[in-house]
Amino acid sequence: MPTPTERLAPRPLLRDDVYARLRDAIVDGTFAPDEQLRDGDLAAWLGVSRTPVREALLELSRAGLVRAVPGRSTVVAPIETAAIRDAQAVVAAMHALVVRTAVPRLTPADLERMREANADFAAAHAAGDTDAALRADAAFHAVAVAAAGNTAAAAVIAQYDPVLRRAERVRFGSHEGAASAARHDELIARCTAGDADGAARIAEHTWQSLTIPATEPEGSPS
């Protein structure tokens, strides 16, 4: 039969949806560090076959959110200082790159979206709503990522950002959330002024300043 000409509304692929739901469950603590993940149980929970679950677990393994343990199949990766530092360096560099590229492309509407997202972030932090703060923070940084149009950088950020989001739940539940809002304001000011290099430095510092929980035993090399 000929290919239909009617355009269908885009929808996420099943494996992408499964990946996103498992990723979010790990980031928000639904699945705790070292908890065993059985693909059959996950498939039943999500109402899908085992195939997209296995594909999602493979992607989560590449991102460092799960790991294979002999005799225990797959478990949620612990929050480890070394893994966070590695992800932090990569994500900070990518955000600096996309912000530097995005600044001359940002429209007044883009800048307004950044302001609104930061206002939502500050309000969520003041209300002690960590989930809402994380959503607003993601929306804030997504503006520059979209404006830059660098798909390679966006893919790297998407892969390693969840590792940092787990640590950010601690940060945004503390006094550091207010400092993040101030850095966001400074970034908006540099973007508005067209200072690409200055904005890139602030973007990189924002991610490099993330508090890393000490997870190794005392006396272990850092």
PDB file of C-alpha atoms in Angstrom, residues 47-172:
ATOM      1  CA  GLY A  47       3.000  -2.152  31.427  1.00  0.00           C
ATOM      2  CA  VAL A  48       5.485  -2.951  28.666  1.00  0.00           C
ATOM      3  CA  SER A  49       7.481  -5.937  27.459  1.00  0.00           C
ATOM      4  CA  ARG A  50      10.951  -6.692  28.780  1.00  0.00           C
ATOM      5  CA  THR A  51      12.694  -5.544  25.582  1.00  0.00           C
ATOM      6  CA  PRO A  52      12.339  -1.740  26.059  1.00  0.00           C
ATOM      7  CA  VAL A  53      13.172  -2.179  29.749  1.00  0.00           C
ATOM      8  CA  ARG A  54      16.414  -3.968  28.894  1.00  0.00           C
ATOM      9  CA  GLU A  55      17.247  -1.292  26.315  1.00  0.00           C
ATOM     10  CA  ALA A  56      16.588   1.421  28.893  1.00  0.00           C
ATOM     11  CA  LEU A  57      18.739  -0.302  31.521  1.00  0.00           C
ATOM     12  CA  LEU A  58      21.582  -0.480  29.006  1.00  0.00           C
ATOM     13  CA  GLU A  59      21.327   3.280  28.404  1.00  0.00           C
ATOM     14  CA  LEU A  60      21.138   3.948  32.135  1.00  0.00           C
ATOM     15  CA  SER A  61      24.278   1.858  32.568  1.00  0.00           C
ATOM     16  CA  ARG A  62      26.110   4.013  30.019  1.00  0.00           C
ATOM     17  CA  ALA A  63      25.065   7.093  31.970  1.00  0.00           C
ATOM     18  CA  GLY A  64      26.318   5.557  35.223  1.00  0.00           C
ATOM     19  CA  LEU A  65      22.917   5.348  36.926  1.00  0.00           C
ATOM     20  CA  VAL A  66      22.775   1.554  37.102  1.00  0.00           C
ATOM     21  CA  ARG A  67      25.395  -1.167  37.115  1.00  0.00           C
ATOM     22  CA  ALA A  68      25.587  -4.912  36.656  1.00  0.00           C
ATOM     23  CA  VAL A  69      26.577  -6.803  39.807  1.00  0.00           C
ATOM     24  CA  PRO A  70      27.528 -10.511  39.592  1.00  0.00           C
ATOM     25  CA  GLY A  71      24.838 -12.621  41.226  1.00  0.00           C
ATOM     26  CA  ARG A  72      22.438  -9.668  41.601  1.00  0.00           C
ATOM     27  CA  SER A  73      21.757  -8.712  37.980  1.00  0.00           C
ATOM     28  CA  THR A  74      21.259  -4.935  37.747  1.00  0.00           C
ATOM     29  CA  VAL A  75      21.247  -2.511  40.678  1.00  0.00           C
ATOM     30  CA  VAL A  76      20.900   1.244  41.069  1.00  0.00           C
ATOM     31  CA  ALA A  77      24.366   2.761  41.174  1.00  0.00           C
ATOM     32  CA  PRO A  78      25.357   4.388  44.461  1.00  0.00           C
ATOM     33  CA  ILE A  79      25.967   8.134  44.523  1.00  0.00           C
ATOM     34  CA  GLU A  80      29.761   8.192  44.271  1.00  0.00           C
ATOM     35  CA  THR A  81      32.010  11.222  44.436  1.00  0.00           C
ATOM     36  CA  ALA A  82      34.221  10.165  41.523  1.00  0.00           C
ATOM     37  CA  ALA A  83      31.275   9.566  39.197  1.00  0.00           C
ATOM     38  CA  ILE A  84      29.715  12.912  40.092  1.00  0.00           C
ATOM     39  CA  ARG A  85      32.990  14.758  39.562  1.00  0.00           C
ATOM     40  CA  ASP A  86      33.441  13.150  36.148  1.00  0.00           C
ATOM     41  CA  ALA A  87      29.893  14.034  35.083  1.00  0.00           C
ATOM     42  CA  GLN A  88      30.246  17.501  36.581  1.00  0.00           C
ATOM     43  CA  ALA A  89      33.333  18.342  34.514  1.00  0.00           C
ATOM     44  CA  VAL A  90      31.709  17.179  31.282  1.00  0.00           C
ATOM     45  CA  VAL A  91      28.312  18.812  31.869  1.00  0.00           C
ATOM     46  CA  ALA A  92      29.896  22.105  32.981  1.00  0.00           C
ATOM     47  CA  ALA A  93      32.027  22.244  29.823  1.00  0.00           C
ATOM     48  CA  MET A  94      29.036  21.469  27.608  1.00  0.00           C
ATOM     49  CA  HIS A  95      26.885  24.152  29.247  1.00  0.00           C
ATOM     50  CA  ALA A  96      29.682  26.676  28.768  1.00  0.00           C
ATOM     51  CA  LEU A  97      29.821  25.712  25.098  1.00  0.00           C
ATOM     52  CA  VAL A  98      26.078  25.975  24.494  1.00  0.00           C
ATOM     53  CA  VAL A  99      25.752  29.267  26.369  1.00  0.00           C
ATOM     54  CA  ARG A 100      28.628  30.816  24.411  1.00  0.00           C
ATOM     55  CA  THR A 101      26.935  29.725  21.195  1.00  0.00           C
ATOM     56  CA  ALA A 102      23.448  30.684  22.331  1.00  0.00           C
ATOM     57  CA  VAL A 103      24.055  34.264  23.520  1.00  0.00           C
ATOM     58  CA  PRO A 104      23.950  35.943  20.079  1.00  0.00           C
ATOM     59  CA  ARG A 105      20.919  33.831  19.169  1.00  0.00           C
ATOM     60  CA  LEU A 106      18.795  34.430  22.247  1.00  0.00           C
ATOM     61  CA  THR A 107      15.606  36.365  21.538  1.00  0.00           C
ATOM     62  CA  PRO A 108      13.758  38.610  23.979  1.00  0.00           C
ATOM     63  CA  ALA A 109      11.262  35.759  24.379  1.00  0.00           C
ATOM     64  CA  ASP A 110      14.089  33.378  25.272  1.00  0.00           C
ATOM     65  CA  LEU A 111      15.414  35.759  27.904  1.00  0.00           C
ATOM     66  CA  GLU A 112      11.925  36.162  29.337  1.00  0.00           C
ATOM     67  CA  ARG A 113      11.594  32.377  29.574  1.00  0.00           C
ATOM     68  CA  MET A 114      14.863  32.301  31.519  1.00  0.00           C
ATOM     69  CA  ARG A 115      13.588  34.977  33.897  1.00  0.00           C
ATOM     70  CA  GLU A 116      10.296  33.159  34.422  1.00  0.00           C
ATOM     71  CA  ALA A 117      12.057  29.843  35.026  1.00  0.00           C
ATOM     72  CA  ASN A 118      14.374  31.433  37.575  1.00  0.00           C
ATOM     73  CA  ALA A 119      11.442  33.107  39.335  1.00  0.00           C
ATOM     74  CA  ASP A 120       9.763  29.693  39.519  1.00  0.00           C
ATOM     75  CA  PHE A 121      13.002  28.211  40.818  1.00  0.00           C
ATOM     76  CA  ALA A 122      13.381  30.833  43.559  1.00  0.00           C
ATOM     77  CA  ALA A 123       9.736  30.419  44.609  1.00  0.00           C
ATOM     78  CA  ALA A 124      10.041  26.631  44.722  1.00  0.00           C
ATOM     79  CA  HIS A 125      13.213  26.826  46.794  1.00  0.00           C
ATOM     80  CA  ALA A 126      11.588  29.276  49.215  1.00  0.00           C
ATOM     81  CA  ALA A 127       8.645  26.894  49.564  1.00  0.00           C
ATOM     82  CA  GLY A 128      10.929  23.925  50.150  1.00  0.00           C
ATOM     83  CA  ASP A 129       9.627  22.157  47.022  1.00  0.00           C
ATOM     84  CA  THR A 130      12.751  20.406  45.739  1.00  0.00           C
ATOM     85  CA  ASP A 131      10.967  18.650  42.862  1.00  0.00           C
ATOM     86  CA  ALA A 132       9.594  21.935  41.538  1.00  0.00           C
ATOM     87  CA  ALA A 133      12.986  23.588  41.981  1.00  0.00           C
ATOM     88  CA  LEU A 134      14.639  20.878  39.913  1.00  0.00           C
ATOM     89  CA  ARG A 135      12.026  21.217  37.169  1.00  0.00           C
ATOM     90  CA  ALA A 136      12.435  24.984  37.068  1.00  0.00           C
ATOM     91  CA  ASP A 137      16.226  24.699  37.027  1.00  0.00           C
ATOM     92  CA  ALA A 138      16.042  22.268  34.102  1.00  0.00           C
ATOM     93  CA  ALA A 139      13.700  24.630  32.236  1.00  0.00           C
ATOM     94  CA  PHE A 140      16.083  27.530  32.853  1.00  0.00           C
ATOM     95  CA  HIS A 141      19.126  25.782  31.387  1.00  0.00           C
ATOM     96  CA  ALA A 142      17.113  24.227  28.550  1.00  0.00           C
ATOM     97  CA  VAL A 143      16.585  27.658  26.972  1.00  0.00           C
ATOM     98  CA  ALA A 144      20.252  28.093  26.084  1.00  0.00           C
ATOM     99  CA  VAL A 145      20.628  24.454  25.045  1.00  0.00           C
ATOM    100  CA  ALA A 146      17.754  24.841  22.585  1.00  0.00           C
ATOM    101  CA  ALA A 147      18.987  28.188  21.265  1.00  0.00           C
ATOM    102  CA  ALA A 148      22.498  26.870  20.658  1.00  0.00           C
ATOM    103  CA  GLY A 149      21.208  24.100  18.406  1.00  0.00           C
ATOM    104  CA  ASN A 150      24.252  21.878  19.072  1.00  0.00           C
ATOM    105  CA  THR A 151      22.769  18.388  19.038  1.00  0.00           C
ATOM    106  CA  ALA A 152      26.029  16.714  20.073  1.00  0.00           C
ATOM    107  CA  ALA A 153      26.380  18.903  23.170  1.00  0.00           C
ATOM    108  CA  ALA A 154      22.691  18.431  23.987  1.00  0.00           C
ATOM    109  CA  ALA A 155      23.092  14.647  23.782  1.00  0.00           C
ATOM    110  CA  VAL A 156      26.085  14.661  26.142  1.00  0.00           C
ATOM    111  CA  ILE A 157      24.220  16.861  28.628  1.00  0.00           C
ATOM    112  CA  ALA A 158      21.160  14.592  28.448  1.00  0.00           C
ATOM    113  CA  GLN A 159      23.309  11.533  29.145  1.00  0.00           C
ATOM    114  CA  TYR A 160      25.177  12.824  32.188  1.00  0.00           C
ATOM    115  CA  ASP A 161      22.817  15.446  33.601  1.00  0.00           C
ATOM    116  CA  PRO A 162      20.772  12.843  35.564  1.00  0.00           C
ATOM    117  CA  VAL A 163      23.902  11.872  37.518  1.00  0.00           C
ATOM    118  CA  LEU A 164      24.152  15.455  38.737  1.00  0.00           C
ATOM    119  CA  ARG A 165      20.418  15.805  39.344  1.00  0.00           C
ATOM    120  CA  ARG A 166      20.684  13.152  42.054  1.00  0.00           C
ATOM    121  CA  ALA A 167      23.260  15.303  43.837  1.00  0.00           C
ATOM    122  CA  GLU A 168      21.271  18.472  43.171  1.00  0.00           C
ATOM    123  CA  ARG A 169      18.376  17.170  45.254  1.00  0.00           C
ATOM    124  CA  VAL A 170      20.663  17.676  48.247  1.00  0.00           C
ATOM    125  CA  ARG A 171      21.806  21.092  47.048  1.00  0.00           C
ATOM    126  CA  PHE A 172      18.358  22.502  46.341  1.00  0.00           C
TER     127      PHE A 172
END
